[in-house]
Structures are given as structure tokens and as C-alpha cells.
Amino acid sequence: IDTMRQVIGDYVGVLRDAALVTSAQRNVALLEREQEDAAKLFAGREITATDVSQIQTRLGTAYGTLMSAKAALAVSQSHFLRDVGAPPGTLAPLPPLPIPVDSIEDAYALADSDSPALLSARARERASRAQMAANAAESRPRLDVQGTAAIGPVSPYSDALHNKRMAVMVVAKVPIFDFGRRHAHYAESRESNQADWLLADAAMRDAHAAVADAWSQHAAARASLSSYRDAADAAARAYEGARIQKRAGARSVFEVLDIARDMLAAEQNHASAVANEYLARANLLAALGQLTIDALSPQTPLYDAQTRSAHIAYGHDLPLITPVLAALDGVTLGALKTNRPVRDTGATLGTRPMISANRPNMTAHQPPQLRYELNAQLF
């Protein structure tokens, strides 16, 4: 999951920085157009040299912003190359990452069943519980049954007569004195299991905290996204209107430059908001244990861990020997296959986020795409 999050961060970072470069290029282009218009107005004595200097100042700043944006994109592309192993080139739009739950309570339940950290802690607790049962069995009587069978000719020169021998031996062992070794081993395994039980409860608390944090971050990012998008659209309309008003004499050059700066800031904020919402969505899926390769690329063939595990366990085994013995061993140890109850009441309590994302159906929701057509080629 950490690798998936890293690659997603690199992918989104390249798209975000490419959008910022596109926005900075547009800002340079419109300021160059303003400079051309100012030169004509200055020649006609309609504006002063101060107005021309103001445009030149903003244009110089815009060139610096563009160079910084290109440098940031180059850094993002280098991180992509480091983590993916190939240059980004022209990246496809972000794939959808639907959230499989609609409420924070359902998110907690899904994390309880699929969180990798929680599943690992529970598996470790079951393993130490099995070791405790094995150490406890050392103090009980042991019954071993051994059988042998042999057949062979009486004489090495004749195959007419054969000897047949079959023997069954039952050995009972009862521990008497071991100077406290068995008791010490059992006590050690019992305390180890108690520690693992506490760690499993702590893992549930950590999983719920991670879900609550990711849920709140995603809700905030999603709720603010529409505001940034509306602000960018409004800033673009304001700039076009200010240019018309400037030609009519109702706006000064300085006012138009300020509106152009606001438009650039709104576009940059929207590009960053799109990236932050997608990363928050990926973090939420990671906290739920749902950030898997089939969520991003369903057509990718998956590694079948169950089949591989069965092949390792029984691939070179005599027919039914190990499964039968495992079944017999599990008759009295069925409780070891279940998870212990949660003793930490804090682990079962969740927090409801203060921010509402106002989404009636998160499952069907598709994440927004970047508002500009991007080309993430190396600069």
C-alpha cells in the first residue's frame, strides 16, 4: 500500500505541476498581450510611463513564476522516474477511485475487516496463542503410536518363502520433573500472547484513527473543490470584463493587472485542490485497506496468494496426509482460528468528522479531472 500511495503521489504531482506550468504560461501570454496594448496606448499618449513600468514589473515576475513552475515539474518528473522506473511522458487522466462506503460507521467496519495493519496484528496474536497452547500441551501426557511393516525372502537365493513382520508400538510419556522448564515456557508464551492481544487492540484504535483522519481530510478537500473551481471561473470572467472596461476607460491598467494576478492565483489554487482531493481519496482507501492494484487497473492480472500458499503447503505432499492431520489437529484448537474479543473500549469508539462533504452517493462519485489539457513532456 505504501508503494501504491507513493506512485499515486508522483502521478498526481506531475499532473498538478504540469497544470501550474500551463497556468503560468497563460499568465505570461496575457501579460505580453497587455504589454503590446500598453505600448500602443503609450505611443498615443493614453497612458503614462508608470503604467508601462507596472506591466513590465508584472511580466518579469510572471517569467520568474513560470521558471519556478517548470523547475517544480522537473522535480516531480524525476520523482516519478525514481519510483516508477520510466519517465512520465504524456500521462493519461486520473483513473476513478470510488469510495466503497457512504458513512464513517461503514468505513470503520470495512477497516476492521480489511486493514492490513489490523489483520497482521490479529494474525500475530493467533500465532502466539497457538504457541501458548503448544507449551501448555507439554505438561500433559503424550501418547505416540508407531507402526512398522516389512516383507522379504527367507533366503537371498530363493524367492519361494517370505518373512512378514508387522509391529505396532504405543509409547506413553508422562512428564514428571523438568525443574520448572515447562511452566516457564508456558508463562512466557502466555505473557507474549497478552502483549499481542493488547497490540491487536491498539492496532484497531490506530486503524480507526487513520480512517477518521483520512475521512475528514477527504471531506474537507471535496467540499472546498467546488469553491476553488467557481473562483477560477469567476476570476476568468472578471479578467475578460476588466479588459473591456479598460478599453472603455472605466478601468486602469493597475486594476486589470490585479485582476489578472487574482485569476492566476485562483487557477493555481484549483489545480492544487484537484490534486489534494485525489490524494485524500487515495489515503482514505489506504486506511480502509482498499488501495489495491485492481482498484486502479482492473485489467492487470493479480497474484493469487491463496493458490500459491496451497501449492507450497500441499504441492509435494502425499495425498490427503497433511490436510487430514491438520483437520485432526484443529479439532481441539478451533478457537485459535478466531480473533480475540476487543478489550479496549476506546478502540471500538469512532469519531464523526466535523466537515460534511455533501455527497449523496460516494460510491458512484467520480473524482474531478484537471481543468486544463496537460502535456507532461520534459521541459
Short mmCIF file of C-alpha atoms in Angstrom, two decimals:
data_model
loop_
_atom_site.label_atom_id
_atom_site.label_comp_id
_atom_site.label_asym_id
_atom_site.label_seq_id
_atom_site.Cartn_x
_atom_site.Cartn_y
_atom_site.Cartn_z
CA ILE A 1 0.00 0.00 0.00
CA ASP A 2 2.84 2.41 0.74
CA THR A 3 4.25 1.80 -2.74
CA MET A 4 0.83 2.44 -4.28
CA ARG A 5 0.47 5.69 -2.36
CA GLN A 6 3.95 6.80 -3.39
CA VAL A 7 3.30 6.14 -7.08
CA ILE A 8 -0.10 7.84 -6.93
CA GLY A 9 1.53 10.85 -5.28
CA ASP A 10 4.14 11.01 -8.04
CA TYR A 11 1.49 10.66 -10.75
CA VAL A 12 -0.75 13.36 -9.28
CA GLY A 13 2.27 15.58 -8.62
CA VAL A 14 3.29 15.53 -12.27
CA LEU A 15 -0.24 16.38 -13.42
CA ARG A 16 -0.58 19.13 -10.82
CA ASP A 17 2.74 20.76 -11.63
CA ALA A 18 2.01 20.50 -15.36
CA ALA A 19 -1.27 22.34 -14.73
CA LEU A 20 0.62 25.02 -12.81
CA VAL A 21 3.06 25.38 -15.71
CA THR A 22 0.14 25.72 -18.12
CA SER A 23 -1.42 28.39 -15.90
CA ALA A 24 1.89 30.26 -15.63
CA GLN A 25 2.33 30.14 -19.41
CA ARG A 26 -1.15 31.58 -19.89
CA ASN A 27 -0.33 34.33 -17.41
CA VAL A 28 2.84 35.22 -19.32
CA ALA A 29 0.92 35.24 -22.60
CA LEU A 30 -1.79 37.59 -21.33
CA LEU A 31 0.77 39.92 -19.75
CA GLU A 32 2.68 40.01 -23.03
CA ARG A 33 -0.57 40.95 -24.70
CA GLU A 34 -1.11 43.65 -22.10
CA GLN A 35 2.41 44.92 -22.77
CA GLU A 36 1.72 45.16 -26.51
CA ASP A 37 -1.51 47.02 -25.85
CA ALA A 38 0.26 49.33 -23.40
CA ALA A 39 2.94 50.15 -25.96
CA LYS A 40 0.26 51.27 -28.42
CA LEU A 41 -1.57 53.29 -25.77
CA PHE A 42 1.68 54.88 -24.61
CA ALA A 43 2.53 55.86 -28.17
CA GLY A 44 -0.88 57.52 -28.39
CA ARG A 45 -0.30 59.32 -25.06
CA GLU A 46 -3.27 57.48 -23.47
CA ILE A 47 -1.29 56.00 -20.57
CA THR A 48 1.82 57.06 -18.72
CA ALA A 49 5.27 55.53 -18.43
CA THR A 50 4.31 54.43 -14.91
CA ASP A 51 1.60 52.19 -16.34
CA VAL A 52 4.10 50.65 -18.74
CA SER A 53 6.55 50.03 -15.90
CA GLN A 54 3.84 48.34 -13.87
CA ILE A 55 3.16 45.91 -16.71
CA GLN A 56 6.87 45.24 -17.16
CA THR A 57 7.18 44.51 -13.43
CA ARG A 58 4.30 42.04 -13.52
CA LEU A 59 5.67 40.43 -16.69
CA GLY A 60 9.11 39.95 -15.15
CA THR A 61 7.51 38.35 -12.11
CA ALA A 62 5.43 36.13 -14.38
CA TYR A 63 8.58 34.91 -16.16
CA GLY A 64 10.12 34.02 -12.79
CA THR A 65 6.94 32.22 -11.72
CA LEU A 66 7.00 30.23 -14.96
CA MET A 67 10.62 29.19 -14.43
CA SER A 68 9.81 28.10 -10.86
CA ALA A 69 6.80 26.11 -12.08
CA LYS A 70 8.93 24.36 -14.71
CA ALA A 71 11.55 23.54 -12.08
CA ALA A 72 8.89 22.08 -9.79
CA LEU A 73 7.56 19.99 -12.69
CA ALA A 74 11.07 18.71 -13.43
CA VAL A 75 11.42 17.65 -9.79
CA SER A 76 8.07 15.84 -9.89
CA GLN A 77 9.09 14.08 -13.09
CA SER A 78 12.37 12.98 -11.51
CA HIS A 79 10.47 11.53 -8.55
CA PHE A 80 8.17 9.74 -10.98
CA LEU A 81 11.19 8.29 -12.80
CA ARG A 82 12.76 7.21 -9.49
CA ASP A 83 9.69 5.40 -8.19
CA VAL A 84 8.15 4.09 -11.42
CA GLY A 85 11.27 3.38 -13.45
CA ALA A 86 10.20 5.26 -16.57
CA PRO A 87 9.77 8.94 -17.48
CA PRO A 88 6.18 10.16 -17.25
CA GLY A 89 5.79 11.35 -20.83
CA THR A 90 2.18 12.27 -21.59
CA LEU A 91 0.11 10.94 -18.72
CA ALA A 92 -3.45 9.71 -19.04
CA PRO A 93 -6.19 11.36 -16.95
CA LEU A 94 -6.51 10.25 -13.36
CA PRO A 95 -8.41 6.95 -13.07
CA PRO A 96 -11.52 6.95 -10.88
CA LEU A 97 -11.15 5.93 -7.25
CA PRO A 98 -14.70 5.35 -5.96
CA ILE A 99 -15.15 5.18 -2.21
CA PRO A 100 -16.95 1.90 -1.35
CA VAL A 101 -18.75 3.26 1.75
CA ASP A 102 -21.14 6.14 2.36
CA SER A 103 -20.75 6.70 6.10
CA ILE A 104 -17.99 6.83 8.67
CA GLU A 105 -19.54 3.88 10.52
CA ASP A 106 -19.33 1.72 7.39
CA ALA A 107 -15.75 2.91 6.94
CA TYR A 108 -14.84 1.70 10.43
CA ALA A 109 -16.44 -1.67 9.75
CA LEU A 110 -14.58 -2.05 6.45
CA ALA A 111 -11.27 -1.15 8.08
CA ASP A 112 -11.90 -3.74 10.81
CA SER A 113 -12.13 -6.46 8.17
CA ASP A 114 -9.58 -5.28 5.57
CA SER A 115 -6.98 -3.04 7.23
CA PRO A 116 -3.58 -4.70 6.59
CA ALA A 117 -2.07 -3.48 9.86
CA LEU A 118 -5.04 -4.76 11.85
CA LEU A 119 -5.09 -8.11 10.04
CA SER A 120 -1.36 -8.51 10.69
CA ALA A 121 -1.79 -7.76 14.41
CA ARG A 122 -4.62 -10.27 14.70
CA ALA A 123 -2.62 -12.94 12.88
CA ARG A 124 0.32 -12.35 15.22
CA GLU A 125 -2.00 -12.74 18.22
CA ARG A 126 -3.37 -16.04 16.88
CA ALA A 127 0.16 -17.33 16.30
CA SER A 128 1.25 -16.54 19.85
CA ARG A 129 -1.98 -18.08 21.15
CA ALA A 130 -1.17 -21.27 19.27
CA GLN A 131 2.33 -21.26 20.75
CA MET A 132 0.81 -20.86 24.21
CA ALA A 133 -1.43 -23.88 23.58
CA ALA A 134 1.56 -25.89 22.38
CA ASN A 135 3.54 -25.03 25.51
CA ALA A 136 0.56 -25.96 27.68
CA ALA A 137 0.38 -29.33 25.92
CA GLU A 138 3.95 -30.12 27.02
CA SER A 139 2.71 -30.52 30.61
CA ARG A 140 0.12 -33.15 29.66
CA PRO A 141 0.59 -36.86 28.98
CA ARG A 142 1.73 -37.71 25.49
CA LEU A 143 0.73 -40.81 23.55
CA ASP A 144 2.76 -41.82 20.48
CA VAL A 145 1.73 -44.61 18.12
CA GLN A 146 4.35 -46.05 15.79
CA GLY A 147 3.88 -48.81 13.26
CA THR A 148 6.29 -50.70 11.01
CA ALA A 149 5.80 -53.35 8.34
CA ALA A 150 8.39 -55.37 6.44
CA ILE A 151 8.38 -58.27 3.96
CA GLY A 152 11.32 -60.08 2.41
CA PRO A 153 12.60 -63.51 1.24
CA VAL A 154 13.89 -66.01 3.76
CA SER A 155 16.92 -66.84 1.58
CA PRO A 156 18.67 -64.46 -0.71
CA TYR A 157 18.87 -67.35 -3.26
CA SER A 158 15.20 -68.23 -3.31
CA ASP A 159 12.01 -66.26 -3.54
CA ALA A 160 9.75 -69.12 -2.51
CA LEU A 161 9.42 -68.22 1.15
CA HIS A 162 8.95 -64.76 2.65
CA ASN A 163 9.14 -63.28 6.08
CA LYS A 164 6.44 -60.84 7.05
CA ARG A 165 6.79 -58.65 10.06
CA MET A 166 4.41 -56.06 11.41
CA ALA A 167 4.81 -54.19 14.67
CA VAL A 168 2.80 -51.55 16.44
CA MET A 169 4.27 -49.71 19.38
CA VAL A 170 2.37 -47.43 21.71
CA VAL A 171 4.50 -45.19 23.87
CA ALA A 172 3.01 -43.12 26.68
CA LYS A 173 5.07 -40.30 28.15
CA VAL A 174 4.16 -38.52 31.36
CA PRO A 175 6.27 -35.51 32.38
CA ILE A 176 7.41 -35.71 35.98
CA PHE A 177 10.40 -33.50 36.72
CA ASP A 178 11.84 -30.79 34.46
CA PHE A 179 12.86 -28.22 37.10
CA GLY A 180 10.12 -25.78 36.03
CA ARG A 181 11.10 -25.57 32.36
CA ARG A 182 7.62 -26.34 31.00
CA HIS A 183 5.94 -23.94 33.38
CA ALA A 184 8.42 -21.18 32.46
CA HIS A 185 7.82 -21.72 28.73
CA TYR A 186 4.08 -21.59 29.22
CA ALA A 187 4.27 -18.43 31.34
CA GLU A 188 6.48 -16.78 28.76
CA SER A 189 4.14 -17.62 25.88
CA ARG A 190 1.10 -16.52 27.92
CA GLU A 191 2.59 -13.09 28.58
CA SER A 192 3.66 -12.82 24.95
CA ASN A 193 0.12 -13.57 23.88
CA GLN A 194 -1.25 -10.98 26.29
CA ALA A 195 1.09 -8.40 24.74
CA ASP A 196 -0.02 -9.37 21.24
CA TRP A 197 -3.65 -9.13 22.34
CA LEU A 198 -3.04 -5.58 23.55
CA LEU A 199 -1.23 -4.76 20.31
CA ALA A 200 -4.22 -6.02 18.33
CA ASP A 201 -6.50 -3.69 20.29
CA ALA A 202 -4.06 -0.82 19.73
CA ALA A 203 -3.96 -1.66 16.02
CA MET A 204 -7.76 -1.33 15.87
CA ARG A 205 -7.57 2.04 17.59
CA ASP A 206 -4.87 3.18 15.15
CA ALA A 207 -6.91 1.91 12.21
CA HIS A 208 -10.00 3.83 13.36
CA ALA A 209 -7.92 6.97 13.93
CA ALA A 210 -6.43 6.67 10.44
CA VAL A 211 -9.89 6.26 8.93
CA ALA A 212 -11.25 9.26 10.84
CA ASP A 213 -8.30 11.44 9.77
CA ALA A 214 -8.49 10.36 6.14
CA TRP A 215 -12.28 10.74 6.08
CA SER A 216 -12.08 14.30 7.43
CA GLN A 217 -9.28 15.27 5.05
CA HIS A 218 -11.18 13.92 2.07
CA ALA A 219 -14.41 15.60 3.17
CA ALA A 220 -12.63 18.95 3.52
CA ALA A 221 -10.83 18.61 0.17
CA ARG A 222 -14.00 17.61 -1.62
CA ALA A 223 -16.11 20.34 -0.01
CA SER A 224 -13.58 23.06 -0.97
CA LEU A 225 -13.06 21.81 -4.52
CA SER A 226 -16.24 23.31 -5.95
CA SER A 227 -15.40 26.65 -4.31
CA TYR A 228 -11.99 26.76 -5.95
CA ARG A 229 -13.50 25.80 -9.30
CA ASP A 230 -16.13 28.56 -9.05
CA ALA A 231 -13.46 31.04 -8.02
CA ALA A 232 -11.32 30.18 -11.04
CA ASP A 233 -14.28 30.57 -13.41
CA ALA A 234 -15.30 33.86 -11.80
CA ALA A 235 -11.73 35.20 -11.99
CA ALA A 236 -11.55 34.40 -15.71
CA ARG A 237 -14.85 36.23 -16.34
CA ALA A 238 -13.68 39.16 -14.23
CA TYR A 239 -10.49 39.49 -16.24
CA GLU A 240 -12.27 39.50 -19.59
CA GLY A 241 -14.74 42.09 -18.29
CA ALA A 242 -11.94 44.26 -16.90
CA ARG A 243 -10.20 44.31 -20.26
CA ILE A 244 -13.37 45.55 -21.91
CA GLN A 245 -13.81 48.18 -19.21
CA LYS A 246 -10.18 49.27 -19.62
CA ARG A 247 -10.68 49.89 -23.31
CA ALA A 248 -13.75 51.96 -22.41
CA GLY A 249 -11.72 53.94 -19.86
CA ALA A 250 -13.56 52.56 -16.82
CA ARG A 251 -10.60 50.55 -15.51
CA SER A 252 -6.97 51.45 -15.02
CA VAL A 253 -4.04 49.32 -16.07
CA PHE A 254 -3.18 48.66 -12.44
CA GLU A 255 -6.68 47.31 -11.75
CA VAL A 256 -6.52 44.97 -14.74
CA LEU A 257 -3.13 43.68 -13.58
CA ASP A 258 -4.51 42.98 -10.12
CA ILE A 259 -7.43 41.03 -11.60
CA ALA A 260 -5.01 39.05 -13.78
CA ARG A 261 -2.98 38.19 -10.68
CA ASP A 262 -6.14 37.05 -8.89
CA MET A 263 -7.02 34.87 -11.88
CA LEU A 264 -3.59 33.20 -11.79
CA ALA A 265 -3.91 32.55 -8.06
CA ALA A 266 -7.41 31.10 -8.49
CA GLU A 267 -6.25 28.76 -11.28
CA GLN A 268 -3.29 27.58 -9.22
CA ASN A 269 -5.49 27.01 -6.17
CA HIS A 270 -7.92 24.96 -8.24
CA ALA A 271 -5.17 22.78 -9.72
CA SER A 272 -3.78 22.15 -6.23
CA ALA A 273 -7.28 21.43 -4.87
CA VAL A 274 -7.90 18.78 -7.55
CA ALA A 275 -4.60 17.08 -6.68
CA ASN A 276 -5.27 17.29 -2.93
CA GLU A 277 -8.75 15.79 -3.31
CA TYR A 278 -7.41 12.84 -5.28
CA LEU A 279 -4.58 12.24 -2.81
CA ALA A 280 -7.04 12.45 0.09
CA ARG A 281 -9.22 9.90 -1.69
CA ALA A 282 -6.22 7.56 -2.10
CA ASN A 283 -5.28 7.99 1.57
CA LEU A 284 -8.82 7.12 2.62
CA LEU A 285 -8.78 3.97 0.50
CA ALA A 286 -5.41 3.05 2.01
CA ALA A 287 -6.82 3.47 5.53
CA LEU A 288 -9.74 1.23 4.55
CA GLY A 289 -7.40 -1.42 3.13
CA GLN A 290 -8.91 -0.94 -0.34
CA LEU A 291 -5.99 0.68 -2.18
CA THR A 292 -5.17 -2.33 -4.36
CA ILE A 293 -3.94 -2.71 -7.91
CA ASP A 294 -7.34 -3.82 -9.18
CA ALA A 295 -8.82 -0.52 -7.95
CA LEU A 296 -6.52 1.39 -10.33
CA SER A 297 -6.03 -1.16 -13.10
CA PRO A 298 -8.74 -3.85 -13.17
CA GLN A 299 -7.27 -5.49 -16.27
CA THR A 300 -3.94 -6.21 -14.57
CA PRO A 301 -3.53 -9.93 -13.69
CA LEU A 302 -3.33 -10.34 -9.93
CA TYR A 303 -1.12 -12.58 -7.84
CA ASP A 304 -3.21 -15.37 -6.33
CA ALA A 305 -1.79 -15.69 -2.84
CA GLN A 306 -4.23 -18.42 -1.76
CA THR A 307 -3.34 -20.73 -4.65
CA ARG A 308 0.36 -20.16 -4.13
CA SER A 309 0.06 -20.83 -0.39
CA ALA A 310 -1.82 -24.08 -1.02
CA HIS A 311 0.82 -25.17 -3.53
CA ILE A 312 3.61 -24.54 -1.02
CA ALA A 313 1.75 -26.36 1.75
CA TYR A 314 0.47 -29.38 -0.19
CA GLY A 315 2.27 -29.35 -3.53
CA HIS A 316 4.77 -32.09 -2.65
CA ASP A 317 2.66 -33.86 -0.06
CA LEU A 318 1.28 -37.37 -0.10
CA PRO A 319 -2.42 -37.37 -0.97
CA LEU A 320 -4.55 -36.09 1.90
CA ILE A 321 -1.86 -36.66 4.53
CA THR A 322 -1.29 -33.08 5.64
CA PRO A 323 -4.93 -31.92 5.22
CA VAL A 324 -6.16 -34.85 7.34
CA LEU A 325 -3.58 -34.28 10.05
CA ALA A 326 -4.32 -30.54 10.04
CA ALA A 327 -8.01 -31.28 10.41
CA LEU A 328 -7.33 -33.61 13.33
CA ASP A 329 -5.09 -31.02 14.95
CA GLY A 330 -7.80 -28.41 14.60
CA VAL A 331 -10.50 -30.45 16.36
CA THR A 332 -9.45 -29.25 19.78
CA LEU A 333 -7.94 -25.95 18.64
CA GLY A 334 -10.86 -24.41 16.80
CA ALA A 335 -10.76 -21.30 18.99
CA LEU A 336 -7.30 -20.47 17.63
CA LYS A 337 -8.85 -19.72 14.24
CA THR A 338 -10.98 -16.88 15.58
CA ASN A 339 -9.99 -13.40 16.70
CA ARG A 340 -9.97 -12.45 20.35
CA PRO A 341 -12.66 -10.00 21.52
CA VAL A 342 -11.61 -6.38 21.79
CA ARG A 343 -10.92 -5.41 25.39
CA ASP A 344 -10.03 -1.77 24.69
CA THR A 345 -13.29 0.22 24.68
CA GLY A 346 -11.50 3.14 23.07
CA ALA A 347 -10.69 1.01 20.05
CA THR A 348 -14.35 0.45 19.29
CA LEU A 349 -15.35 4.11 19.62
CA GLY A 350 -15.19 6.24 16.50
CA THR A 351 -15.30 9.97 15.94
CA ARG A 352 -17.62 11.65 13.48
CA PRO A 353 -15.88 14.27 11.32
CA MET A 354 -16.93 17.89 11.76
CA ILE A 355 -16.88 18.54 8.00
CA SER A 356 -19.55 17.19 5.69
CA ALA A 357 -18.64 16.51 2.08
CA ASN A 358 -22.29 16.83 0.98
CA ARG A 359 -22.12 13.77 -1.22
CA PRO A 360 -25.32 11.72 -1.53
CA ASN A 361 -23.58 8.78 -3.16
CA MET A 362 -19.83 8.46 -2.75
CA THR A 363 -19.75 5.07 -4.45
CA ALA A 364 -20.94 6.42 -7.76
CA HIS A 365 -18.92 9.63 -7.49
CA GLN A 366 -16.08 10.05 -9.94
CA PRO A 367 -13.14 12.26 -8.91
CA PRO A 368 -12.79 15.54 -10.80
CA GLN A 369 -10.22 15.84 -13.52
CA LEU A 370 -7.74 18.65 -14.01
CA ARG A 371 -9.44 21.58 -15.74
CA TYR A 372 -6.64 22.12 -18.25
CA GLU A 373 -5.39 19.91 -21.03
CA LEU A 374 -1.95 18.89 -19.90
CA ASN A 375 1.19 17.81 -21.60
CA ALA A 376 3.65 16.44 -19.10
CA GLN A 377 6.59 16.17 -21.50
CA LEU A 378 10.00 17.03 -20.09
CA PHE A 379 10.86 20.70 -20.35
#
